[in-house]
Amino acid sequence: MRRRPCFGAVVLALALVLWPARARPSQAAQQPPITEPAPGAIDRIFAPVDRTSSPGCAVGVASRGRLAHLQGYGMANLEYGVPIRPLTVFEAGSVAKQVTAAAIVLLAQDGKLSLDDPVRTHVPELPEFGAPILVRHLLGHTSGLRSQWPMLTMAGRPPGLAVHSVAEILELAGRYRELNFKPGDEFLYNNTGYTLLGVIVARASGTSLEAFCQERLFRPLGMTRTRWREDFSAVVEGRATAYLQLPNGEHRTYMPFTNVIGNGGLLTTVGDLLLWNENLDHPRVGGQAMVDLLQTKGRLNDGSETEYGLGLYVQDYRGVREVSHGGTTAGYRAYLGRFPDDGLSVGILCNTLAADPSAYAHQIADLMLGPRLKKIPVARKADVPDVVLQRMAGYYLEKATDLLLRLEWEPSARSLKIGGQLLVPVGDGELLSSDGSRRFSTGVGWSEGLPASRIVEKRGTGKHRTWDLQGPFRPKPEALAAYAGDYVSEELDTRYLIAVAGNALELRFRPAQRAVLTPACTDVFDKGGDTVRFTRGASGNVDGLLVTTERARRVKFVRQ
């Protein structure tokens, strides 16, 4: 695709704002040099989406306060042949969380609230759960609240099929009966918390989240094309259309239609995101105190550290510090990150789910920080007899959460797989997913034969996860009839019908939704990755069921 020159006004405006960062010789001297990428090197990263037949991405890179790269790749709208440009507006998904967090911190600096306020001080609609949930818990994803999207999906109103509002989320959270865990005990990513934080900003400031952020954040930072998506039907000048790519390569529009903001819903450009990052590197709004709060890792009740500050992940990338956040809403995908010790800032906004902005950003980091980065360790595949791995196939249950994990044997690859990822045996008694994102330990070496029926999922920070292998559960059709019936959740105001369909158990609920339940272990079924556990009363008869997803655990339904 022929390159379009960047808009001169955009480049000039960004350069004028970023220029002052260069007048810091003492600080620059403390930072190691950044490699200038070879001409066209960044363009080549985005070549796969840089076509007139493909949606794509807008990319912004700043190096030590200098604008290093600002370009669009691919199409903002396929129907009208509109290319992506630096001024193209995208929805940034959960990148928005750091903006909500910054608004909360500004209000704390104003004395309008405290991070240690009980949330019910500002949101009395939230029920009492015993131990108080603090504003700080919402910011760090440690509140224990069930997350809104899986709860709405259980209720038959999933994203993509229903229009939601902040008022609906408030009403939903007001009906919650239990928490996933005691506040502060765990880190579990949670959109409900950030929707409530948006409500707190509005109530504590006496104005809307949009008005507060425009006055205190966006306008002072020169972010002239950034706003909250308060009304999904509003006309937004220069907005890219979001797309979903089908397996046959065709594209379908995949736009968000929701009015929920705070957790997401930020409309912005890559240029504006670079201005936001520049304020985090050299604070003009909020001061260093705000920046320090945003990027200080949280701690759990047991003293262990999380990888999350306030609206920002604080992690290590190949030996250098990375402060970043990604985001996905419908067909939009986003990444905004800083490598603050090295003076590198990267913003990427895409309008297709086929894009991977985080991977693109790290390829850019590889180009520009190459000499500073540690080598990626090469995991050598261990020689393990097929029979040892085959015996590990099956369903595993995490007792603490009631979540299921399924390991399947893939004959063609002579390997176990989890979801779409192969599990490679490495080291002695270790398994690593092919994308490197998940690591499991069997507890004993491969040479010692079949390990105990338990695997531990190791995580860099936070608590490890323990998964226990379950025995086979293959109920006959006549046994499945014991589970059939009507089940009602007062919490969700939803009714499920469980019915036997042929040789399988089927879950049906309105509007016109059905799901096959696959037997996993005694009284426990797999619903597309979620857990449905049937409960029994003193008589031994089935009296209810519990639905568990990754972010909403043990939601109760009572058999009628």
Coordinates of C-alpha atoms in Angstrom, one line a residue:
M1 CA 0.0 0.0 0.0
R2 CA 1.4 3.4 -0.9
R3 CA 2.4 5.4 2.1
R4 CA 0.6 8.6 2.9
P5 CA 2.5 11.5 4.5
C6 CA 1.6 12.3 8.0
F7 CA -0.5 15.4 8.7
G8 CA 1.9 18.2 9.2
A9 CA -0.3 19.9 11.8
V10 CA -0.4 16.7 13.9
V11 CA 3.4 16.3 13.8
L12 CA 3.9 20.0 14.6
A13 CA 1.4 20.0 17.5
L14 CA 3.0 16.9 19.0
A15 CA 6.5 18.2 18.5
L16 CA 5.7 21.4 20.3
V17 CA 4.3 19.6 23.3
L18 CA 7.0 16.9 23.4
W19 CA 9.9 19.3 22.7
P20 CA 10.4 20.5 26.3
A21 CA 11.3 17.0 27.3
R22 CA 14.5 17.3 25.3
A23 CA 15.7 20.2 27.5
R24 CA 16.7 17.8 30.3
P25 CA 20.4 17.0 29.6
S26 CA 21.1 15.7 33.1
Q27 CA 18.3 13.2 32.9
A28 CA 19.1 12.2 29.3
A29 CA 22.6 11.5 30.4
Q30 CA 21.4 9.0 32.9
Q31 CA 19.4 7.0 30.3
P32 CA 21.1 4.5 28.0
P33 CA 21.0 5.3 24.3
I34 CA 18.0 4.2 22.1
T35 CA 18.7 2.6 18.7
E36 CA 17.3 4.4 15.8
P37 CA 15.4 1.8 13.7
A38 CA 16.5 1.3 10.2
P39 CA 14.4 3.1 7.6
G40 CA 11.2 1.2 7.0
A41 CA 11.7 -1.2 9.9
I42 CA 8.6 -0.1 11.7
D43 CA 6.6 -0.1 8.4
R44 CA 7.6 -3.7 7.9
I45 CA 6.0 -4.7 11.2
F46 CA 2.6 -3.5 9.9
A47 CA 3.0 -4.6 6.3
P48 CA 0.5 -7.5 6.8
V49 CA -2.3 -5.0 7.5
D50 CA -1.1 -2.2 5.3
R51 CA -3.5 -2.9 2.4
T52 CA -6.5 -1.3 0.8
S53 CA -8.5 -4.5 1.5
S54 CA -7.7 -4.6 5.2
P55 CA -8.4 -2.7 8.4
G56 CA -5.2 -1.9 10.3
C57 CA -3.6 0.3 12.9
A58 CA -2.4 3.8 13.7
V59 CA 1.0 3.9 15.4
G60 CA 2.8 6.5 17.4
V61 CA 6.3 6.3 18.9
A62 CA 8.1 8.9 21.0
S63 CA 11.8 8.6 22.0
R64 CA 13.1 10.8 24.8
G65 CA 10.3 13.3 24.2
R66 CA 10.9 13.4 20.5
L67 CA 8.3 12.2 18.0
A68 CA 10.0 9.2 16.3
H69 CA 7.2 7.7 14.3
L70 CA 3.5 8.6 13.5
Q71 CA 1.7 6.7 10.8
G72 CA -1.4 4.9 9.8
Y73 CA -1.5 1.5 8.1
G74 CA -4.5 -0.1 6.4
M75 CA -8.1 1.2 6.2
A76 CA -10.3 3.1 8.6
N77 CA -13.4 2.2 6.6
L78 CA -13.5 -0.6 4.0
E79 CA -16.9 0.4 2.5
Y80 CA -15.7 3.9 1.5
G81 CA -12.0 3.2 1.1
V82 CA -10.9 5.6 3.8
P83 CA -7.3 5.1 5.0
I84 CA -6.1 5.2 8.6
R85 CA -4.3 8.4 9.4
P86 CA -2.7 9.8 12.5
L87 CA -5.8 11.8 13.3
T88 CA -8.1 8.7 13.0
V89 CA -10.2 8.2 16.1
F90 CA -10.4 4.7 17.7
E91 CA -11.9 3.3 20.8
A92 CA -9.1 2.3 23.2
G93 CA -10.8 -0.4 25.3
S94 CA -9.2 -0.9 28.8
V95 CA -6.4 1.6 28.0
A96 CA -9.1 4.0 29.4
K97 CA -8.7 2.6 32.9
Q98 CA -5.6 4.7 33.6
V99 CA -7.6 7.8 32.8
T100 CA -10.3 6.9 35.2
A101 CA -7.7 6.1 37.8
A102 CA -6.0 9.5 37.2
A103 CA -9.3 11.3 37.7
I104 CA -9.8 9.5 41.0
V105 CA -6.3 10.5 42.1
L106 CA -6.9 14.2 41.2
L107 CA -10.1 14.1 43.3
A108 CA -8.1 12.6 46.2
Q109 CA -5.6 15.5 45.8
D110 CA -8.5 17.9 45.9
G111 CA -9.7 16.4 49.2
K112 CA -13.0 15.2 47.6
L113 CA -12.3 11.6 48.5
S114 CA -9.7 9.2 49.8
L115 CA -8.4 6.0 48.2
D116 CA -9.2 4.3 51.5
D117 CA -12.9 5.4 51.5
P118 CA -15.4 2.5 51.6
V119 CA -17.0 2.4 48.2
R120 CA -20.4 2.5 49.8
T121 CA -19.6 6.0 50.9
H122 CA -20.0 7.1 47.3
V123 CA -22.1 4.2 45.9
P124 CA -24.6 3.3 48.6
E125 CA -26.4 1.1 46.0
L126 CA -23.7 -1.5 46.5
P127 CA -24.7 -4.1 49.1
E128 CA -22.8 -4.8 52.4
F129 CA -20.5 -7.8 52.0
G130 CA -19.0 -7.9 55.5
A131 CA -15.4 -6.7 55.0
P132 CA -15.7 -3.2 53.3
I133 CA -14.6 -2.7 49.7
L134 CA -12.3 0.3 49.5
V135 CA -11.8 2.7 46.5
R136 CA -8.3 1.3 46.5
H137 CA -9.6 -2.2 45.9
L138 CA -11.5 -1.1 42.8
L139 CA -8.4 0.6 41.4
G140 CA -6.2 -2.4 41.9
H141 CA -8.7 -5.2 40.8
T142 CA -8.7 -6.7 44.3
S143 CA -12.3 -5.9 45.3
G144 CA -13.7 -9.4 44.9
L145 CA -16.7 -8.0 43.0
R146 CA -18.1 -10.2 40.2
S147 CA -17.3 -8.7 36.8
Q148 CA -20.1 -7.2 34.9
W149 CA -19.7 -8.7 31.4
P150 CA -19.8 -12.4 32.5
M151 CA -22.7 -11.6 34.8
L152 CA -24.7 -9.9 32.0
T153 CA -23.8 -12.8 29.7
M154 CA -25.3 -15.3 32.2
A155 CA -28.4 -13.1 32.3
G156 CA -28.9 -13.3 28.5
R157 CA -27.6 -9.7 27.9
P158 CA -24.0 -10.3 26.6
P159 CA -21.9 -7.5 25.0
G160 CA -22.7 -7.5 21.3
L161 CA -26.3 -8.5 21.7
A162 CA -27.6 -5.9 24.1
V163 CA -27.1 -2.2 24.8
H164 CA -25.9 -1.5 28.3
S165 CA -25.7 1.7 30.4
V166 CA -23.9 2.7 33.6
A167 CA -27.4 2.7 35.3
E168 CA -27.8 -0.9 34.4
I169 CA -24.4 -1.8 35.8
L170 CA -25.3 0.0 39.0
E171 CA -28.5 -1.9 39.2
L172 CA -26.7 -5.2 38.5
A173 CA -24.1 -4.6 41.2
G174 CA -26.8 -3.6 43.6
R175 CA -28.2 -7.2 43.3
Y176 CA -24.9 -9.0 43.9
R177 CA -25.2 -11.4 46.8
E178 CA -21.6 -12.7 47.2
L179 CA -18.1 -11.7 46.3
N180 CA -15.6 -13.8 44.5
F181 CA -13.2 -13.5 47.4
K182 CA -12.6 -11.3 50.5
P183 CA -11.5 -7.7 49.4
G184 CA -7.7 -7.6 49.1
D185 CA -7.2 -11.4 49.1
E186 CA -6.6 -11.8 45.3
F187 CA -6.0 -9.9 42.1
L188 CA -8.7 -10.6 39.6
Y189 CA -9.2 -8.2 36.6
N190 CA -12.6 -6.6 37.0
N191 CA -14.6 -4.2 34.8
T192 CA -17.3 -3.6 37.4
G193 CA -14.8 -1.8 39.6
Y194 CA -13.9 0.7 37.0
T195 CA -17.4 1.4 35.9
L196 CA -18.1 2.2 39.6
L197 CA -15.0 4.4 39.7
G198 CA -16.5 6.4 36.8
V199 CA -19.6 6.8 38.9
I200 CA -17.5 7.9 41.9
V201 CA -15.7 10.6 39.8
A202 CA -19.1 12.0 38.7
R203 CA -20.6 12.0 42.2
A204 CA -17.4 13.4 44.0
S205 CA -16.8 16.1 41.4
G206 CA -20.5 17.1 40.9
T207 CA -20.2 16.8 37.1
S208 CA -19.9 14.0 34.5
L209 CA -16.9 11.8 34.0
E210 CA -16.5 13.4 30.5
A211 CA -16.8 17.0 31.8
F212 CA -14.3 16.4 34.6
C213 CA -11.7 14.7 32.4
Q214 CA -12.0 17.4 29.7
E215 CA -11.4 20.1 32.3
R216 CA -8.7 18.5 34.4
L217 CA -7.0 16.1 32.0
F218 CA -7.7 16.3 28.3
R219 CA -7.7 20.0 27.6
P220 CA -4.6 20.8 29.8
L221 CA -2.7 18.1 28.0
G222 CA -3.7 19.2 24.6
M223 CA -5.7 15.9 23.9
T224 CA -8.1 17.7 21.6
R225 CA -9.5 14.6 19.9
T226 CA -10.1 12.5 23.1
R227 CA -13.5 12.0 24.7
W228 CA -15.6 9.5 26.6
R229 CA -18.1 7.6 24.5
E230 CA -21.2 8.7 26.5
D231 CA -23.6 7.9 23.6
F232 CA -22.6 5.1 21.3
S233 CA -24.9 6.4 18.6
A234 CA -23.2 9.9 18.4
V235 CA -21.5 10.8 15.2
V236 CA -17.7 11.0 15.8
E237 CA -15.7 12.8 13.1
G238 CA -12.8 10.7 11.7
R239 CA -13.7 7.5 13.7
A240 CA -12.5 4.2 12.3
T241 CA -15.0 1.4 11.8
A242 CA -14.1 -1.7 13.8
Y243 CA -14.1 -5.1 12.1
L244 CA -14.2 -8.8 12.7
Q245 CA -12.4 -11.1 10.2
L246 CA -14.2 -14.4 9.4
P247 CA -12.2 -17.6 8.9
N248 CA -12.6 -17.2 5.1
G249 CA -10.9 -13.8 5.2
E250 CA -14.0 -11.7 4.8
H251 CA -14.7 -8.8 7.1
R252 CA -17.8 -7.9 9.1
T253 CA -18.4 -4.6 11.0
Y254 CA -18.0 -5.2 14.7
M255 CA -18.8 -2.0 16.5
P256 CA -19.4 -1.5 20.3
F257 CA -22.9 -0.4 21.1
T258 CA -22.8 0.4 24.8
N259 CA -22.9 3.5 26.9
V260 CA -20.9 2.1 29.8
I261 CA -17.7 4.1 30.4
G262 CA -15.0 4.3 33.0
N263 CA -13.9 0.7 32.5
G264 CA -13.5 1.5 28.7
G265 CA -15.2 3.7 26.2
L266 CA -12.4 6.2 25.5
L267 CA -12.3 7.6 22.0
T268 CA -8.9 8.9 21.1
T269 CA -5.9 9.0 18.7
V270 CA -2.4 7.8 18.9
G271 CA -1.1 11.3 19.0
D272 CA -3.3 12.1 22.0
L273 CA -2.1 8.9 23.7
L274 CA 1.5 10.0 23.2
L275 CA 0.6 13.3 24.9
W276 CA -0.9 11.3 27.8
N277 CA 2.3 9.3 28.2
E278 CA 4.5 12.4 28.1
N279 CA 2.6 13.6 31.1
L280 CA 3.4 10.4 32.9
D281 CA 7.1 10.8 32.0
H282 CA 7.3 14.5 32.8
P283 CA 4.2 15.4 34.8
R284 CA 2.4 18.7 34.2
V285 CA -1.0 17.6 35.4
G286 CA -1.3 15.8 38.7
G287 CA 2.4 16.1 39.5
Q288 CA 4.9 13.3 40.3
A289 CA 2.7 12.2 43.2
M290 CA -0.1 11.2 40.8
V291 CA 2.3 9.3 38.5
D292 CA 3.9 7.5 41.4
L293 CA 0.5 6.4 42.6
L294 CA -0.6 5.2 39.2
Q295 CA 2.5 3.0 38.7
T296 CA 3.1 1.6 42.2
K297 CA 2.3 -2.1 42.3
G298 CA -0.5 -3.1 44.7
R299 CA -0.2 -5.5 47.6
L300 CA -2.6 -8.2 48.7
N301 CA -3.7 -8.9 52.3
D302 CA -0.9 -11.5 52.6
G303 CA 1.7 -9.0 51.6
S304 CA 2.4 -10.4 48.2
E305 CA 2.8 -8.0 45.3
T306 CA 0.6 -7.8 42.2
E307 CA 1.7 -6.5 38.7
Y308 CA -0.9 -3.8 38.7
G309 CA -0.8 -0.2 40.0
L310 CA -3.8 2.0 39.4
G311 CA -5.0 1.5 35.9
L312 CA -1.6 0.3 34.7
Y313 CA 0.4 -2.9 34.6
V314 CA 3.9 -2.6 35.9
Q315 CA 6.0 -5.4 34.5
D316 CA 9.4 -6.5 33.2
Y317 CA 10.0 -7.0 29.5
R318 CA 13.3 -8.7 28.8
G319 CA 15.0 -7.0 31.7
V320 CA 13.6 -3.5 31.2
R321 CA 10.7 -1.9 33.1
E322 CA 7.4 -1.7 31.2
V323 CA 4.4 0.4 32.3
S324 CA 1.5 -0.3 30.0
H325 CA -2.1 -1.4 29.4
G326 CA -3.9 -3.1 26.5
G327 CA -7.5 -2.9 25.5
T328 CA -10.2 -4.6 23.4
T329 CA -13.8 -3.5 22.8
A330 CA -15.7 -5.2 20.0
G331 CA -13.4 -5.0 17.0
Y332 CA -11.1 -2.4 18.4
R333 CA -7.7 -3.4 19.9
A334 CA -5.2 -1.0 21.6
Y335 CA -1.9 -0.8 23.5
L336 CA -0.3 2.1 25.3
G337 CA 3.0 1.6 27.0
R338 CA 6.1 3.2 28.3
F339 CA 9.6 1.9 28.9
P340 CA 10.2 4.8 31.3
D341 CA 13.8 4.0 32.3
D342 CA 14.7 4.1 28.6
G343 CA 12.6 7.0 27.5
L344 CA 10.5 5.0 25.0
S345 CA 6.7 5.5 24.5
V346 CA 4.5 3.5 22.1
G347 CA 0.8 3.9 21.3
I348 CA -1.0 1.6 18.9
L349 CA -4.7 1.6 18.0
C350 CA -6.2 -1.0 15.7
N351 CA -9.7 -1.6 14.2
T352 CA -9.5 -5.3 13.7
L353 CA -9.5 -8.2 16.2
A354 CA -6.9 -9.9 13.9
A355 CA -4.3 -7.3 15.0
D356 CA -2.1 -7.8 18.1
P357 CA -1.0 -4.3 19.2
S358 CA 0.9 -5.6 22.2
A359 CA 3.0 -7.9 20.0
Y360 CA 3.6 -5.0 17.6
A361 CA 4.7 -2.7 20.4
H362 CA 7.2 -5.2 21.7
Q363 CA 8.6 -5.7 18.2
I364 CA 9.1 -1.9 18.1
A365 CA 10.8 -2.1 21.6
D366 CA 13.0 -4.9 20.2
L367 CA 14.1 -2.5 17.4
M368 CA 14.8 0.5 19.6
L369 CA 16.0 -1.1 22.8
G370 CA 17.8 -4.1 21.3
P371 CA 21.2 -3.8 23.1
R372 CA 19.4 -3.2 26.4
L373 CA 17.2 -6.3 26.3
K374 CA 18.0 -9.7 27.7
K375 CA 18.0 -12.6 25.3
I376 CA 14.8 -14.7 25.3
P377 CA 15.6 -18.0 26.9
V378 CA 15.1 -21.0 24.5
A379 CA 13.0 -23.7 26.1
R380 CA 14.2 -27.1 25.0
K381 CA 11.6 -29.8 24.5
A382 CA 12.1 -32.7 26.9
D383 CA 11.9 -36.2 25.6
V384 CA 8.8 -37.6 27.3
P385 CA 7.1 -40.9 26.4
D386 CA 3.7 -40.3 24.8
V387 CA 2.0 -42.5 27.3
V388 CA 3.1 -40.3 30.2
L389 CA 1.5 -37.2 28.5
Q390 CA -1.6 -39.1 27.4
R391 CA -2.3 -40.1 30.9
M392 CA -2.4 -36.4 31.9
A393 CA -5.2 -35.7 29.5
G394 CA -8.6 -34.9 31.1
Y395 CA -10.4 -32.3 33.2
Y396 CA -8.7 -30.6 36.1
L397 CA -10.5 -28.6 38.8
E398 CA -9.2 -25.6 40.8
K399 CA -11.0 -26.2 44.1
A400 CA -10.5 -22.6 45.3
T401 CA -12.4 -21.2 42.4
D402 CA -14.4 -24.1 40.9
L403 CA -12.8 -23.4 37.5
L404 CA -12.1 -26.2 35.0
L405 CA -9.0 -26.7 33.0
R406 CA -9.0 -29.3 30.1
L407 CA -5.8 -30.9 28.8
E408 CA -6.4 -32.7 25.5
W409 CA -4.1 -35.1 23.7
E410 CA -3.2 -34.0 20.2
P411 CA -2.1 -37.1 18.2
S412 CA -0.8 -35.2 15.2
A413 CA 1.6 -33.1 17.4
R414 CA 2.2 -35.9 19.9
S415 CA 1.5 -33.3 22.6
L416 CA -1.0 -32.1 25.1
K417 CA -2.9 -28.9 24.3
I418 CA -4.9 -26.4 26.2
G419 CA -7.4 -24.4 24.2
G420 CA -5.6 -23.6 20.9
Q421 CA -2.1 -23.8 22.5
L422 CA 0.1 -26.9 22.6
L423 CA 1.8 -27.7 25.9
V424 CA 5.5 -28.4 25.4
P425 CA 7.2 -30.6 28.0
V426 CA 10.4 -28.7 29.2
G427 CA 12.8 -29.1 32.0
D428 CA 12.0 -31.9 34.4
G429 CA 8.3 -32.2 35.1
E430 CA 7.4 -28.8 33.5
L431 CA 4.9 -27.9 30.7
L432 CA 5.0 -24.6 28.8
S433 CA 2.3 -23.4 26.5
S434 CA 3.5 -22.8 22.9
D435 CA 3.0 -19.0 23.3
G436 CA 4.9 -18.9 26.6
S437 CA 2.0 -17.5 28.5
R438 CA 1.3 -20.4 30.9
R439 CA 3.7 -22.7 32.7
F440 CA 2.7 -25.8 34.7
S441 CA 4.7 -28.1 37.1
T442 CA 3.9 -31.7 37.8
G443 CA 5.9 -31.8 41.0
V444 CA 8.1 -34.7 40.0
G445 CA 10.5 -35.4 37.1
W446 CA 9.5 -37.0 33.8
S447 CA 11.9 -39.9 34.5
E448 CA 10.0 -40.8 37.6
G449 CA 7.0 -41.9 35.6
L450 CA 3.4 -40.7 36.0
P451 CA 3.3 -37.7 38.4
A452 CA 0.6 -37.2 41.0
S453 CA -2.7 -36.2 39.6
R454 CA -2.1 -32.5 40.4
I455 CA -0.4 -29.7 38.4
V456 CA 0.6 -26.3 39.7
E457 CA 0.3 -23.3 37.3
K458 CA 3.2 -21.0 38.0
R459 CA 2.8 -17.3 37.7
G460 CA 5.5 -14.6 37.9
T461 CA 3.7 -12.7 40.7
G462 CA 0.6 -13.5 42.7
K463 CA -0.5 -16.9 43.9
H464 CA 0.1 -20.0 41.9
R465 CA -2.9 -22.0 40.8
T466 CA -3.4 -25.7 41.8
W467 CA -5.3 -28.0 39.4
D468 CA -6.5 -31.5 40.4
L469 CA -7.1 -34.2 37.8
Q470 CA -10.7 -35.4 38.0
G471 CA -11.9 -39.0 37.4
P472 CA -13.9 -39.8 34.3
F473 CA -17.6 -38.8 34.4
R474 CA -19.8 -40.3 31.7
P475 CA -23.4 -40.3 32.8
K476 CA -25.9 -42.2 30.7
P477 CA -29.0 -40.4 29.3
E478 CA -31.2 -41.7 32.0
A479 CA -28.9 -40.4 34.7
L480 CA -28.9 -36.9 33.0
A481 CA -32.6 -36.7 33.7
A482 CA -31.8 -36.1 37.3
Y483 CA -30.4 -32.7 36.4
A484 CA -33.3 -31.6 34.2
G485 CA -35.6 -28.8 35.5
D486 CA -36.0 -25.0 36.0
Y487 CA -33.4 -23.0 37.9
V488 CA -33.8 -19.4 38.9
S489 CA -31.1 -16.8 40.0
E490 CA -32.6 -13.9 42.1
E491 CA -29.2 -12.2 41.7
L492 CA -29.5 -12.1 37.9
D493 CA -33.3 -12.2 37.7
T494 CA -32.8 -15.0 35.2
R495 CA -34.3 -18.5 34.6
Y496 CA -32.4 -21.4 33.2
L497 CA -34.0 -24.5 31.7
I498 CA -31.9 -27.7 31.9
A499 CA -33.1 -30.4 29.5
V500 CA -31.9 -33.7 28.1
A501 CA -31.4 -33.4 24.3
G502 CA -30.5 -36.8 22.8
N503 CA -27.5 -38.1 24.7
A504 CA -26.5 -34.7 26.1
L505 CA -27.6 -32.1 28.7
E506 CA -28.6 -28.7 27.3
L507 CA -28.9 -25.3 29.0
R508 CA -31.5 -23.0 27.6
F509 CA -32.4 -19.4 28.5
R510 CA -33.8 -16.3 27.0
P511 CA -33.4 -14.7 24.6
A512 CA -33.1 -17.9 22.4
Q513 CA -29.8 -19.0 23.8
R514 CA -28.7 -22.6 24.2
A515 CA -25.5 -24.3 25.3
V516 CA -24.5 -28.0 25.5
L517 CA -23.1 -29.1 28.9
T518 CA -20.2 -31.5 28.6
P519 CA -19.6 -33.8 31.6
A520 CA -16.4 -33.0 33.4
C521 CA -16.5 -34.7 36.8
T522 CA -19.2 -35.8 39.2
D523 CA -22.1 -33.3 39.1
V524 CA -19.9 -30.8 37.2
F525 CA -20.3 -29.8 33.5
D526 CA -18.2 -27.7 31.1
K527 CA -20.2 -25.0 29.4
G528 CA -17.8 -23.7 26.8
G529 CA -15.0 -23.1 29.4
D530 CA -17.3 -22.1 32.2
T531 CA -18.3 -24.4 35.0
V532 CA -21.8 -25.5 35.9
R533 CA -21.9 -27.4 39.2
F534 CA -25.1 -29.0 40.3
T535 CA -25.7 -29.0 44.0
R536 CA -27.6 -31.6 46.1
G537 CA -29.7 -31.2 49.3
A538 CA -29.8 -33.4 52.4
S539 CA -31.9 -35.9 50.5
G540 CA -29.3 -36.3 47.8
N541 CA -31.5 -34.8 45.1
V542 CA -30.3 -32.0 42.9
D543 CA -31.5 -28.7 44.4
G544 CA -29.6 -26.1 42.4
L545 CA -26.6 -25.2 40.4
L546 CA -23.6 -22.8 40.5
V547 CA -22.2 -21.1 37.5
T548 CA -18.5 -20.1 37.5
T549 CA -16.6 -18.1 35.0
E550 CA -13.0 -16.7 35.2
R551 CA -14.3 -13.4 36.7
A552 CA -17.6 -14.4 38.3
R553 CA -17.6 -17.3 40.6
R554 CA -20.3 -19.6 42.0
V555 CA -23.4 -17.6 40.9
K556 CA -26.3 -19.4 42.5
F557 CA -29.4 -20.8 40.8
V558 CA -32.1 -22.5 42.8
R559 CA -34.1 -25.4 41.3
Q560 CA -37.8 -24.7 41.2

